[in-house]
Coordinates of C-alpha atoms in Angstrom, one line a residue:
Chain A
X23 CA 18.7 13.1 42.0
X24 CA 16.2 16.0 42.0
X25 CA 13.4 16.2 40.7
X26 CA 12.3 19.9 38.8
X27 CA 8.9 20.9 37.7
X28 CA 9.8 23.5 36.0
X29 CA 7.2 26.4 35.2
X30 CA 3.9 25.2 35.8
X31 CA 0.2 26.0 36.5
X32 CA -0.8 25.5 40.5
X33 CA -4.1 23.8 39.1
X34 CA -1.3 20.9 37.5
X35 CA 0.9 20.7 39.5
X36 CA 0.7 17.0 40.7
X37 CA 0.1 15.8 37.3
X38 CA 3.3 17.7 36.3
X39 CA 4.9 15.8 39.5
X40 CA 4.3 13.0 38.4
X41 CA 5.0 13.1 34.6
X42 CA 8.4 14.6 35.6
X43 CA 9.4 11.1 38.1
X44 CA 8.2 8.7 35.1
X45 CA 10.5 10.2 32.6
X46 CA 13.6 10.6 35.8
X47 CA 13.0 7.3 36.9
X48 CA 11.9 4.9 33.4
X49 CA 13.3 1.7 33.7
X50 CA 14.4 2.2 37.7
X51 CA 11.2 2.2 39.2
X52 CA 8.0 0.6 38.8
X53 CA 5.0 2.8 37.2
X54 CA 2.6 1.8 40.4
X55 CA 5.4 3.2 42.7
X56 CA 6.2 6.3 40.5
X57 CA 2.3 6.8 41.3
X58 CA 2.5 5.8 44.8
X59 CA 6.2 8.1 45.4
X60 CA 4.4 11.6 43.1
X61 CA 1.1 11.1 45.2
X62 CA 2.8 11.3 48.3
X63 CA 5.0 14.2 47.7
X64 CA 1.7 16.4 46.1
X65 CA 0.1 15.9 49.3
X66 CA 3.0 17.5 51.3
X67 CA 3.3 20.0 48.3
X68 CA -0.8 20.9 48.6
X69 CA -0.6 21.5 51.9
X70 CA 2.2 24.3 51.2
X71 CA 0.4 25.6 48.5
X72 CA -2.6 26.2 50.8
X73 CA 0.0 27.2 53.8
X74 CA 0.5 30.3 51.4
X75 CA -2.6 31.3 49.9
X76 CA -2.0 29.8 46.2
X77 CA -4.7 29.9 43.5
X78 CA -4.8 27.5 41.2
X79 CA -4.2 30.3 38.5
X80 CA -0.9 31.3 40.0
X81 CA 2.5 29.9 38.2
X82 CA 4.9 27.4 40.4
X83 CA 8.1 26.1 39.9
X84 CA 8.7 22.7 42.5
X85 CA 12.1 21.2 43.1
X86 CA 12.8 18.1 45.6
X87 CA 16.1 15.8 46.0
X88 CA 15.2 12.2 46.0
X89 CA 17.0 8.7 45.9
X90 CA 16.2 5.4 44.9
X91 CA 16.3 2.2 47.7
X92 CA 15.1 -1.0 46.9
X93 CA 12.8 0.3 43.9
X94 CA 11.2 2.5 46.3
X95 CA 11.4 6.5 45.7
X96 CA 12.1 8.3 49.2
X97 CA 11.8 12.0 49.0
X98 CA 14.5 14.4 50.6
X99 CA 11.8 17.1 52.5
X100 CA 14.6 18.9 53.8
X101 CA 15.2 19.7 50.7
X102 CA 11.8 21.6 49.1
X103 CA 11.6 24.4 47.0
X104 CA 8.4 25.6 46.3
X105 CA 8.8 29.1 43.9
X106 CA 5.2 30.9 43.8
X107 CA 4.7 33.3 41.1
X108 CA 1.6 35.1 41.7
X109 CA -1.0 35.8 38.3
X110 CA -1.3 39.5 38.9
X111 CA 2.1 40.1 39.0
X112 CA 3.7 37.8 36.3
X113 CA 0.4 38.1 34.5
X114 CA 2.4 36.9 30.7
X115 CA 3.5 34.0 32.6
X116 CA 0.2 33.0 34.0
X117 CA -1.2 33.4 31.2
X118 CA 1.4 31.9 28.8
X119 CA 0.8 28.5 31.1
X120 CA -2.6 28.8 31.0
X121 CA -2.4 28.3 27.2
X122 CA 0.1 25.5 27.7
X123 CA -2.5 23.9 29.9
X124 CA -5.6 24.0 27.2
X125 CA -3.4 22.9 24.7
X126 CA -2.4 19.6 26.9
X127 CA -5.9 19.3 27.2
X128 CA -6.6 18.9 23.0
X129 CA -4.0 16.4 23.0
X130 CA -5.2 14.4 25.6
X131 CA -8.3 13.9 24.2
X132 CA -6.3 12.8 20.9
X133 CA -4.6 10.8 22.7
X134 CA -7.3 8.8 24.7
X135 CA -8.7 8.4 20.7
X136 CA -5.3 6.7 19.8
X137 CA -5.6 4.1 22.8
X138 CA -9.2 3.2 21.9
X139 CA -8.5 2.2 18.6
X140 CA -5.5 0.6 19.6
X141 CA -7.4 -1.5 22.0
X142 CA -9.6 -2.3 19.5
X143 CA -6.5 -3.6 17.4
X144 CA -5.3 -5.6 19.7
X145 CA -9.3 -7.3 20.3
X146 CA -9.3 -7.7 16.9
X147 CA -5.9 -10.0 16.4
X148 CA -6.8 -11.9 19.4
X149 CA -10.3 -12.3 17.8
X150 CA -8.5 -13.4 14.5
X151 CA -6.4 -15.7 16.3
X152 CA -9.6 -17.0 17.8
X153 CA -10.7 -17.8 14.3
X154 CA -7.4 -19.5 13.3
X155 CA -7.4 -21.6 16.0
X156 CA -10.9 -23.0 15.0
X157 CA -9.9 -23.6 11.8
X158 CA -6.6 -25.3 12.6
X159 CA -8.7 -27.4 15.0
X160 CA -11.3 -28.2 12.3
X161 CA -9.3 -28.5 9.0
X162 CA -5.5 -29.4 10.0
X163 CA -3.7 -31.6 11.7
X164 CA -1.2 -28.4 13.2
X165 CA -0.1 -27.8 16.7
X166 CA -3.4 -26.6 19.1
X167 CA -3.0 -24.6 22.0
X168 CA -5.0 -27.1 24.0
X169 CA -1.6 -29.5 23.2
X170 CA 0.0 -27.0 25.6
Chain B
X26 CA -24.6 -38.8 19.4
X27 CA -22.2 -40.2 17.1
X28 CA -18.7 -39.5 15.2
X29 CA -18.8 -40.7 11.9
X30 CA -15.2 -39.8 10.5
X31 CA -16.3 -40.2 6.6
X32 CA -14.0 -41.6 4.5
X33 CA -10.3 -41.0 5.0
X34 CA -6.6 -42.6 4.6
X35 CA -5.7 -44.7 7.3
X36 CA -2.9 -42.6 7.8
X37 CA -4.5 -39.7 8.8
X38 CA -7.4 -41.5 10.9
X39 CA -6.7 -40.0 13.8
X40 CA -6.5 -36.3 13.2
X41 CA -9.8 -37.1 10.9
X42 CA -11.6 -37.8 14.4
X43 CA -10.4 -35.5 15.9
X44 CA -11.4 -32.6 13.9
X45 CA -14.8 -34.2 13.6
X46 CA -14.9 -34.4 17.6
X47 CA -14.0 -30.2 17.5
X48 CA -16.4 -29.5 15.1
X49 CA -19.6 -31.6 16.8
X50 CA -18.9 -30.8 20.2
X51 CA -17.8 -26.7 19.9
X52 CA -19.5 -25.0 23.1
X53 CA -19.9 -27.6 24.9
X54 CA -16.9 -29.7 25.6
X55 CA -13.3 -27.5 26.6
X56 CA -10.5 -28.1 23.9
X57 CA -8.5 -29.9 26.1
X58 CA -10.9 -32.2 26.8
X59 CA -11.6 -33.1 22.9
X60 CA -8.1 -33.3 22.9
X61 CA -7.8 -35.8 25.4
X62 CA -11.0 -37.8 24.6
X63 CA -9.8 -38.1 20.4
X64 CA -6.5 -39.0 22.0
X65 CA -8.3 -41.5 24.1
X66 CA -10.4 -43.3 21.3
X67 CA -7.7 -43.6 18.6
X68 CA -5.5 -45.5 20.9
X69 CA -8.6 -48.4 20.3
X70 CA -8.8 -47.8 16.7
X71 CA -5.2 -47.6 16.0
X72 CA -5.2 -51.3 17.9
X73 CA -8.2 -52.6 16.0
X74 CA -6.2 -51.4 12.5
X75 CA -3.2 -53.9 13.2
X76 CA -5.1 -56.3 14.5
X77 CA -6.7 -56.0 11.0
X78 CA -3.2 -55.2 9.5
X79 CA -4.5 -52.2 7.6
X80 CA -2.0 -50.3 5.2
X81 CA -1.8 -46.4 5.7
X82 CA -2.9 -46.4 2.0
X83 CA -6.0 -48.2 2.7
X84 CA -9.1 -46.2 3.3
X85 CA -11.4 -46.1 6.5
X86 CA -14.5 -45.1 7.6
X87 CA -15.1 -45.1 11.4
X88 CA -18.2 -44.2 13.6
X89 CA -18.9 -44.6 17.4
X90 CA -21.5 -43.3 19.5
X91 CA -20.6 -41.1 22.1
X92 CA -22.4 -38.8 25.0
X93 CA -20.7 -35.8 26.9
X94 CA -21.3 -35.7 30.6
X95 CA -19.8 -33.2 33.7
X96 CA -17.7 -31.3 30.2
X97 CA -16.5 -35.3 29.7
X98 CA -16.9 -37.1 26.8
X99 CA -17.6 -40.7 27.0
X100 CA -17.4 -42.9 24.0
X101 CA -19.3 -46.2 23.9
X102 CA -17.1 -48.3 22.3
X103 CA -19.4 -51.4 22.3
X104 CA -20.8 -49.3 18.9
X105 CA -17.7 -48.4 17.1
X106 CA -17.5 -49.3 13.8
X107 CA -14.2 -49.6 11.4
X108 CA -14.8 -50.3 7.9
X109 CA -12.0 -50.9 5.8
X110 CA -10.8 -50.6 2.0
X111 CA -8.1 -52.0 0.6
X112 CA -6.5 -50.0 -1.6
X113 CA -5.8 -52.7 -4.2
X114 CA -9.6 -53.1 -4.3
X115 CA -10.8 -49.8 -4.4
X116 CA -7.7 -47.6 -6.3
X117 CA -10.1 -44.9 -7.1
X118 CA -11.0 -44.5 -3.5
X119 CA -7.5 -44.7 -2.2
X120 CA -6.1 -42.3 -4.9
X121 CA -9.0 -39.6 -4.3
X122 CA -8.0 -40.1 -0.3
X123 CA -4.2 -39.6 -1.0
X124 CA -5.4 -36.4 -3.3
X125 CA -7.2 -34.9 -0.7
X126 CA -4.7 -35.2 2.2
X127 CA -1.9 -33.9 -0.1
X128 CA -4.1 -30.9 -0.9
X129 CA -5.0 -30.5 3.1
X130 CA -0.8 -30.2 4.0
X131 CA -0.9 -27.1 1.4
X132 CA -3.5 -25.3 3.3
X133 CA -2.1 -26.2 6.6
X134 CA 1.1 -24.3 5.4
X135 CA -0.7 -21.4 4.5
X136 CA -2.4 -21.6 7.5
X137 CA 0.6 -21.7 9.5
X138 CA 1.9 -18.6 8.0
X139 CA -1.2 -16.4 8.0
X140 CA -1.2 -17.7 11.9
X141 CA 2.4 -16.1 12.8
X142 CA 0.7 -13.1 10.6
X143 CA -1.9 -12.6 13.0
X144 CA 0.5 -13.4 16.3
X145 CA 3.0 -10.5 15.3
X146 CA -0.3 -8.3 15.1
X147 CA -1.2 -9.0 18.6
X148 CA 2.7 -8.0 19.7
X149 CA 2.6 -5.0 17.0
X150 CA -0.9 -3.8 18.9
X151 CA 0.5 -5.0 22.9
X152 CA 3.9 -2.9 21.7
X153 CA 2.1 0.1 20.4
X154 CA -0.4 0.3 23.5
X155 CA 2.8 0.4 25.7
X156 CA 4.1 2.9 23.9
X157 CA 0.9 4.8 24.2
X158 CA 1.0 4.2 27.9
X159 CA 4.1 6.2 28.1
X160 CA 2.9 8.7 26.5
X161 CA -0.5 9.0 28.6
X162 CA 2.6 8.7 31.4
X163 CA 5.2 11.4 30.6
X164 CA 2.9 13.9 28.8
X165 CA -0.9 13.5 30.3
X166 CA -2.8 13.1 33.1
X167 CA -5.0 10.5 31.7
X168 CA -5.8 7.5 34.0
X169 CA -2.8 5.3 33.7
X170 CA -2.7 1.4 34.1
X171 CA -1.1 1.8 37.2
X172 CA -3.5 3.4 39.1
X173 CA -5.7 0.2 38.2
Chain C
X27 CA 2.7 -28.1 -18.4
X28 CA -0.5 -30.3 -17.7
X29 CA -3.2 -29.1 -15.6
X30 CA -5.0 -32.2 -13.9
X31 CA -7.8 -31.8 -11.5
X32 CA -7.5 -34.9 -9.4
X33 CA -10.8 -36.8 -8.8
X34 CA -13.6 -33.8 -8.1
X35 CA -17.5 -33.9 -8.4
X36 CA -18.8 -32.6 -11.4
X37 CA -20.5 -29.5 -9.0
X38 CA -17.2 -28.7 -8.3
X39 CA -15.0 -29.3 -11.3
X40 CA -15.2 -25.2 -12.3
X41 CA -13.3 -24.3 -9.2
X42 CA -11.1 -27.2 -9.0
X43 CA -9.7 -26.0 -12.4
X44 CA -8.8 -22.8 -11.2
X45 CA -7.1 -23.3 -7.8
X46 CA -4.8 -25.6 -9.8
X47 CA -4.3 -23.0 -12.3
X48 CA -4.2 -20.9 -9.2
X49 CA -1.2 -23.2 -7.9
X50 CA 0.5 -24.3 -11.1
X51 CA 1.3 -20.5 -12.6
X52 CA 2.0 -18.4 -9.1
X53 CA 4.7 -15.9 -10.2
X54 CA 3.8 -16.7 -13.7
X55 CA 0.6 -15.6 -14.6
X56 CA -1.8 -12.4 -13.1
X57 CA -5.0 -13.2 -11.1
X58 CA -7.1 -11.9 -14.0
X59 CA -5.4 -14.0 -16.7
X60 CA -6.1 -17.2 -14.2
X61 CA -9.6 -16.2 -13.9
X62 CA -9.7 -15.5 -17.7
X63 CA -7.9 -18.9 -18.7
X64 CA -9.9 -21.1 -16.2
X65 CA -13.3 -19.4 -17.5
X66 CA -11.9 -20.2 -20.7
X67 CA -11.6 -23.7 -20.4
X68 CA -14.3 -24.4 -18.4
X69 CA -16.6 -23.6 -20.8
X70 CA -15.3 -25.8 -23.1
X71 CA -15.1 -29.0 -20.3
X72 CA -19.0 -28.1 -19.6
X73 CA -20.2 -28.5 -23.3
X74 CA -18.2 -32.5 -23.1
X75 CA -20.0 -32.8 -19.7
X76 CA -23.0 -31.9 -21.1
X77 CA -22.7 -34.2 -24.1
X78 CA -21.9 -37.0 -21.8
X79 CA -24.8 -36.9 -19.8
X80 CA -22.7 -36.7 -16.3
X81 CA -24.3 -35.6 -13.5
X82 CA -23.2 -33.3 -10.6
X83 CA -22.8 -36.4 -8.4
X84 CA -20.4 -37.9 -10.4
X85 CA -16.7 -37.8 -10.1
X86 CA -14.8 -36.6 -13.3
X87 CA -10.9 -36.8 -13.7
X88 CA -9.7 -34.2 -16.0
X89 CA -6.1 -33.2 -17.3
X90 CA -5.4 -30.9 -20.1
X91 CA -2.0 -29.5 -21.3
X92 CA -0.9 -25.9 -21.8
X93 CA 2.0 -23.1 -22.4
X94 CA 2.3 -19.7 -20.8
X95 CA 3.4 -17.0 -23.3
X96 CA 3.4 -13.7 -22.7
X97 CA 1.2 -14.0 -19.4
X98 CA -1.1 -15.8 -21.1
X99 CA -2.3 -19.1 -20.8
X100 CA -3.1 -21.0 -23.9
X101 CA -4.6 -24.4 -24.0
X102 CA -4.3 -27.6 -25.8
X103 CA -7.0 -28.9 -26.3
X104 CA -6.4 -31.5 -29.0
X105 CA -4.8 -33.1 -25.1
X106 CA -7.8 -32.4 -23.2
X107 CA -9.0 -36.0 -21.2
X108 CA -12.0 -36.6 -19.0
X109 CA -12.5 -39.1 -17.1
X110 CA -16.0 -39.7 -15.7
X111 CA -17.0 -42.2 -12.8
X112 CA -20.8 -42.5 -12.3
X113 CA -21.9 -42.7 -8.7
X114 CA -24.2 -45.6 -9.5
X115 CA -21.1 -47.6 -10.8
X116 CA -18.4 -45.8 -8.2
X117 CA -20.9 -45.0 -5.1
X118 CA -17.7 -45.2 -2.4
X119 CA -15.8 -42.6 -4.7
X120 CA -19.1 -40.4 -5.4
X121 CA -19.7 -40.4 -1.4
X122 CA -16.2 -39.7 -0.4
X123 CA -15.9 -36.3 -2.9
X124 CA -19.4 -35.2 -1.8
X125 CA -18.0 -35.3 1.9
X126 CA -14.6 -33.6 0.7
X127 CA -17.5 -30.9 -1.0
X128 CA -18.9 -30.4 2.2
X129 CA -15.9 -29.8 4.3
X130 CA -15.1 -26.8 1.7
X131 CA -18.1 -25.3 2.3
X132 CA -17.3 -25.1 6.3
X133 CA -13.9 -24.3 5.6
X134 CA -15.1 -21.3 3.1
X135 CA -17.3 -19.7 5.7
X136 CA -14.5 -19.7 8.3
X137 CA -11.8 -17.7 5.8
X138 CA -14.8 -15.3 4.7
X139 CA -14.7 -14.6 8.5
X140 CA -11.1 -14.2 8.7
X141 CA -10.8 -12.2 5.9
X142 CA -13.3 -9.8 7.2
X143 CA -11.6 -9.2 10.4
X144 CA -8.3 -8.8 8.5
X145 CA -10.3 -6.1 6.1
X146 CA -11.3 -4.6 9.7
X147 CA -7.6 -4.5 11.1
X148 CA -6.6 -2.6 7.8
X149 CA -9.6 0.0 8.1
X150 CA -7.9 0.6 12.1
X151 CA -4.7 1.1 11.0
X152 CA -5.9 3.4 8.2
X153 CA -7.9 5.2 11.0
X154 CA -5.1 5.1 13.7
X155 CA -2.6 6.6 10.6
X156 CA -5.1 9.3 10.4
X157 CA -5.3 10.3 14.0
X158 CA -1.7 10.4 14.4
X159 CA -1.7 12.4 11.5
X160 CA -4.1 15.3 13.4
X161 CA -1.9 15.1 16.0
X162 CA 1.2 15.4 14.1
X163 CA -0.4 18.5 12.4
X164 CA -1.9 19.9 15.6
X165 CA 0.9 19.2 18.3
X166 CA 4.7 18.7 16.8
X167 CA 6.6 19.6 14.0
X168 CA 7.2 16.3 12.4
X169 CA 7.2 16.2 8.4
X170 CA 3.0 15.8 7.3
X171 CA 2.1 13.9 4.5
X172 CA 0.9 16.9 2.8
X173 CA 4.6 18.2 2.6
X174 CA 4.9 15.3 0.1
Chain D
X1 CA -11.2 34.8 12.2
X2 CA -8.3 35.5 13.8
X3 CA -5.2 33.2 13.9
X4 CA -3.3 34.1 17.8
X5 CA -0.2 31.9 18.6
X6 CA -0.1 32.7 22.1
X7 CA 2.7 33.1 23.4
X8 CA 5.9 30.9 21.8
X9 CA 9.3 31.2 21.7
X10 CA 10.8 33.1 18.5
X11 CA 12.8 29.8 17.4
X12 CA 9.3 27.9 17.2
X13 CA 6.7 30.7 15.6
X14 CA 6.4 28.6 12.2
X15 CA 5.3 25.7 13.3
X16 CA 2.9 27.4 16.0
X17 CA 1.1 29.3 13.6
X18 CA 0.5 26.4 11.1
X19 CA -0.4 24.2 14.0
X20 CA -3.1 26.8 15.4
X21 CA -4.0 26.7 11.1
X22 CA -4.1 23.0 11.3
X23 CA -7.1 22.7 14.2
X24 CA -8.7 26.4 13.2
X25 CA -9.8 24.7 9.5
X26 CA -10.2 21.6 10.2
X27 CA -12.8 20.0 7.9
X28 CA -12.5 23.6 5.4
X29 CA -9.6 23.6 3.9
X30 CA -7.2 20.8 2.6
X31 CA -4.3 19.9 4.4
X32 CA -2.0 21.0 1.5
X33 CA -3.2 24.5 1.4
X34 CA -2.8 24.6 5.7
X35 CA 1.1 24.2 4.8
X36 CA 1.2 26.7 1.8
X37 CA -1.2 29.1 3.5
X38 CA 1.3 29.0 6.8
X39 CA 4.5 29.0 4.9
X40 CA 3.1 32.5 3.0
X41 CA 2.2 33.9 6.0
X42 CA 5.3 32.6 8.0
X43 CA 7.8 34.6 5.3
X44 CA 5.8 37.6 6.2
X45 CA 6.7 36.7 9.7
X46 CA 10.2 36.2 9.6
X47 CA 11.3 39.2 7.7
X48 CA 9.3 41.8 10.4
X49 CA 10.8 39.7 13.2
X50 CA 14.5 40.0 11.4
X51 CA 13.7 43.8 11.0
X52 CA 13.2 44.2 14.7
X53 CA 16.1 42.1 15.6
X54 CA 14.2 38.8 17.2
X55 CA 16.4 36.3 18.8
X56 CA 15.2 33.1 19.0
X57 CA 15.2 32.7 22.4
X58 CA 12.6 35.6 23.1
X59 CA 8.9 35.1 23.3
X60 CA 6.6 36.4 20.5
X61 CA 2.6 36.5 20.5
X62 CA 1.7 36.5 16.9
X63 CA -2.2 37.4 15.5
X64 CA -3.5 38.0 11.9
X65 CA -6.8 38.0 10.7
X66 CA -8.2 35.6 7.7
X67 CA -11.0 34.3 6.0
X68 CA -11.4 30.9 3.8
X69 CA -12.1 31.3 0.3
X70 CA -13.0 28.8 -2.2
X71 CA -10.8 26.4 -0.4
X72 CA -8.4 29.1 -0.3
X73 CA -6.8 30.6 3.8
X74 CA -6.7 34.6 2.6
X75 CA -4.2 36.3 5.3
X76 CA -5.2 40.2 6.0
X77 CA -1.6 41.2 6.3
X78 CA -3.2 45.0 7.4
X79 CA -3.8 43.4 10.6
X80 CA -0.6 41.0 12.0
X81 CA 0.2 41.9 14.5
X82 CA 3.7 41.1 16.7
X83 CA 4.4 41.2 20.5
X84 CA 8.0 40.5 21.2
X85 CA 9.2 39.7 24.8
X86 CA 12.7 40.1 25.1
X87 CA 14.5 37.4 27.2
X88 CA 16.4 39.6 29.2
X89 CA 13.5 41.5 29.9
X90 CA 11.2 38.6 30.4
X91 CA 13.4 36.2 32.2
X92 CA 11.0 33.9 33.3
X93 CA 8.5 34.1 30.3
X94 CA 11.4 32.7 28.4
X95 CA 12.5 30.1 30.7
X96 CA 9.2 28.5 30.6
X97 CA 9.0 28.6 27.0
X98 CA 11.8 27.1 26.2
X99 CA 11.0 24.4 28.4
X100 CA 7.6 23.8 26.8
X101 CA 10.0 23.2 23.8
X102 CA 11.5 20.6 25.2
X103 CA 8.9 18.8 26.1
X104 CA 7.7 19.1 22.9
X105 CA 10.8 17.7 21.3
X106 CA 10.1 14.5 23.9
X107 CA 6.5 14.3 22.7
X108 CA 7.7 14.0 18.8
X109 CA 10.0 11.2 19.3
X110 CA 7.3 9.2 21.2
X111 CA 4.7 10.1 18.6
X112 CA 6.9 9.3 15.6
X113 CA 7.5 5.7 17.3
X114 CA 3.6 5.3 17.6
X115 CA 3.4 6.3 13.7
X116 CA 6.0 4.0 12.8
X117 CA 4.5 1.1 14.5
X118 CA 1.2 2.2 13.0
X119 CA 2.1 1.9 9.7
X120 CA 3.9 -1.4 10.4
X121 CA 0.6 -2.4 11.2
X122 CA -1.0 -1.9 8.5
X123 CA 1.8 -3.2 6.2
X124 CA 0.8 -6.7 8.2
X125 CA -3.0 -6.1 7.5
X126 CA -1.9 -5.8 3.7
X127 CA 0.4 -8.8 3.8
X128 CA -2.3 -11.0 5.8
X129 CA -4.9 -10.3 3.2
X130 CA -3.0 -11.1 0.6
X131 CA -2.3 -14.7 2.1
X132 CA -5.9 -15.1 2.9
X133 CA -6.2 -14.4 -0.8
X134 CA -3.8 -17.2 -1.6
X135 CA -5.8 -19.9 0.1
X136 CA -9.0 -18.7 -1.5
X137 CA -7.5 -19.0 -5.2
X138 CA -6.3 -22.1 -4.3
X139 CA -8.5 -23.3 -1.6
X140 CA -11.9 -22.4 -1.9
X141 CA -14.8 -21.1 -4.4
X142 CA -14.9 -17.6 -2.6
X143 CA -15.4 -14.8 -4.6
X144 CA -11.7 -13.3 -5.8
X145 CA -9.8 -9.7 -6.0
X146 CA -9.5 -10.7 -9.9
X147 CA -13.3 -11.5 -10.6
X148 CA -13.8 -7.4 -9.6

């Protein structure tokens, strides 16, 4: 397998790393290891990003062959491609990721607002359940949890 | 203290203390415990109501003094009390009793139902935070469950 | 039909009417024509209470027949019977309803709770509809509610 | 105020420029008017891009000046303006667009998921409140739906 970037932002490139292996390796893989596997390969990627002088403004494009063993993702080094499009010379590129990279941003926040209130949800029926309990306890004679 | 069950069919004696036990002891004693402990004392009333040969249509009215120690609760069963109505002798009572526990398995059906309401909330709220997780995954780089 | 109360305490004869009514015409009858009906009648039950001299401690019996036509409940009440027991003459039967009284009471405040924390799980979902709305509008082009 | 697309591919200009709508007037104008507004304007759109031969794979920057009116978005069609980036021309510009695409297809799917479990939720909230109703018609004194 491989794993591609695609066009990215040098400023996002690890995060782009690792969304790219959770959606390659769903189901295959455990999420800690994804994290684990994508943390170790942006390490070996920063340092050849610094190697050659790259700003954070500057477009890349990251390819690596990988293979699964025993739930574990080992990375194929031999194998890097790192593509380094510089801002002043593909400047509609840099700055049609730059745009990309604000408008991830927006979402995010959205996102994180989504996941609040669905925490609260979730509170909330356990709370409620809380309640039922008390009252089957109480006022019935139905099953408790504390009959296991 | 002391459990006084109030009047109530013989046949449903024992959930009668219990839910009297729940309701006196709440923050103090675990629900296992009361669970264990109700279990515990109608064991010695259901004995003392053969002995007495009462009918599951008679009515009782029960009371013992108990104290909770170490989360335990002890019951001093030199102090229980069982008093007993026929219900040839007292119709009124022992029709009012049947009334009552007829109108209690209504509720508990309703109870039951608005229970497995509230359970598939919880799942509906745990499915939808896992589907928000890959999200936050595949298409963020907001802190993710994995990295704890 | 017949309505009949059961044994109930005078306090509580008004509602006892209408959660029968309640249970006798589900599917039948609308909420408002219960409420209407029940009001109805218990008017009429208050003015014999009244006449009788019972007293809110006493137990009253009461059965009345009636039809449904049209979604509307119509009583008979040339049929209408009321049974009183005064809890100088029927202390046991007083005492037991007063309990039964009591245990609504605790019962009530525990389903106001509930019902407040389902009202709070609507008012998230209606808030968690209208975030995913915003993003729907501000990130994909999925079919808004506002394209009808 | 200006409406800018940034940079998007040809085949996705409609839904960019009523997206950018969507979060420019937030809170000013009504969601309805964001989709007529963007659909006038997006007609505009489509005929100069069909009069200069747009494919849809080619990149276009679109900006048009506006103001809000009684409600109202008012497009100053004197001022559009259209970049077109030609793929061949633009290789890489169009590679990365088109991949932004895709991601955003990926994103839609997840998010309708989230919005169909959402509104699953609040179809339970609906049903559990309507059983708590239940058992306080039939249950309790509690003040009903039907007393208003």
């Amino acid at each position: 397998m491989k794993l591609r970037t695609g066009f990215v932002r040098a400023s996002g490139y690890a995060y782009k790393v690792r969304r790219v292996l959770f959606a390659l390796t769903r189901g295959k893989v455990s999420p800690e290891e994804v994290v684990r596997a994508a943390g170790e390969l942006n390490v070996r990627i920063f340092e050849e990003l610094q190697k050659r002088g790259v700003d954070k403004g500057d477009v890349v494009r990251i390819g690596v062959p990988f293979r699964i063993e025993d739930g574990k993702v080992l990375w194929d080094y031999s194998g890097l491609e790192i593509e380094v499009y510089r801002k002043e010379e593909d400047e509609k590129l840099a700055k049609a990721m730059e745009e990309v990279e604000e408008r991830e941003r927006a979402l995010e926040e959205k996102i994180s607002r989504i996941e609040e209130l669905a925490n609260r949800l979730k509170e909330l029926s356990n709370e409620l359940l809380g309640e039922i309990e008390e009252i089957k306890q109480e006022h019935t004679s139905l099953r408790l949890r504390a009959e296991g």
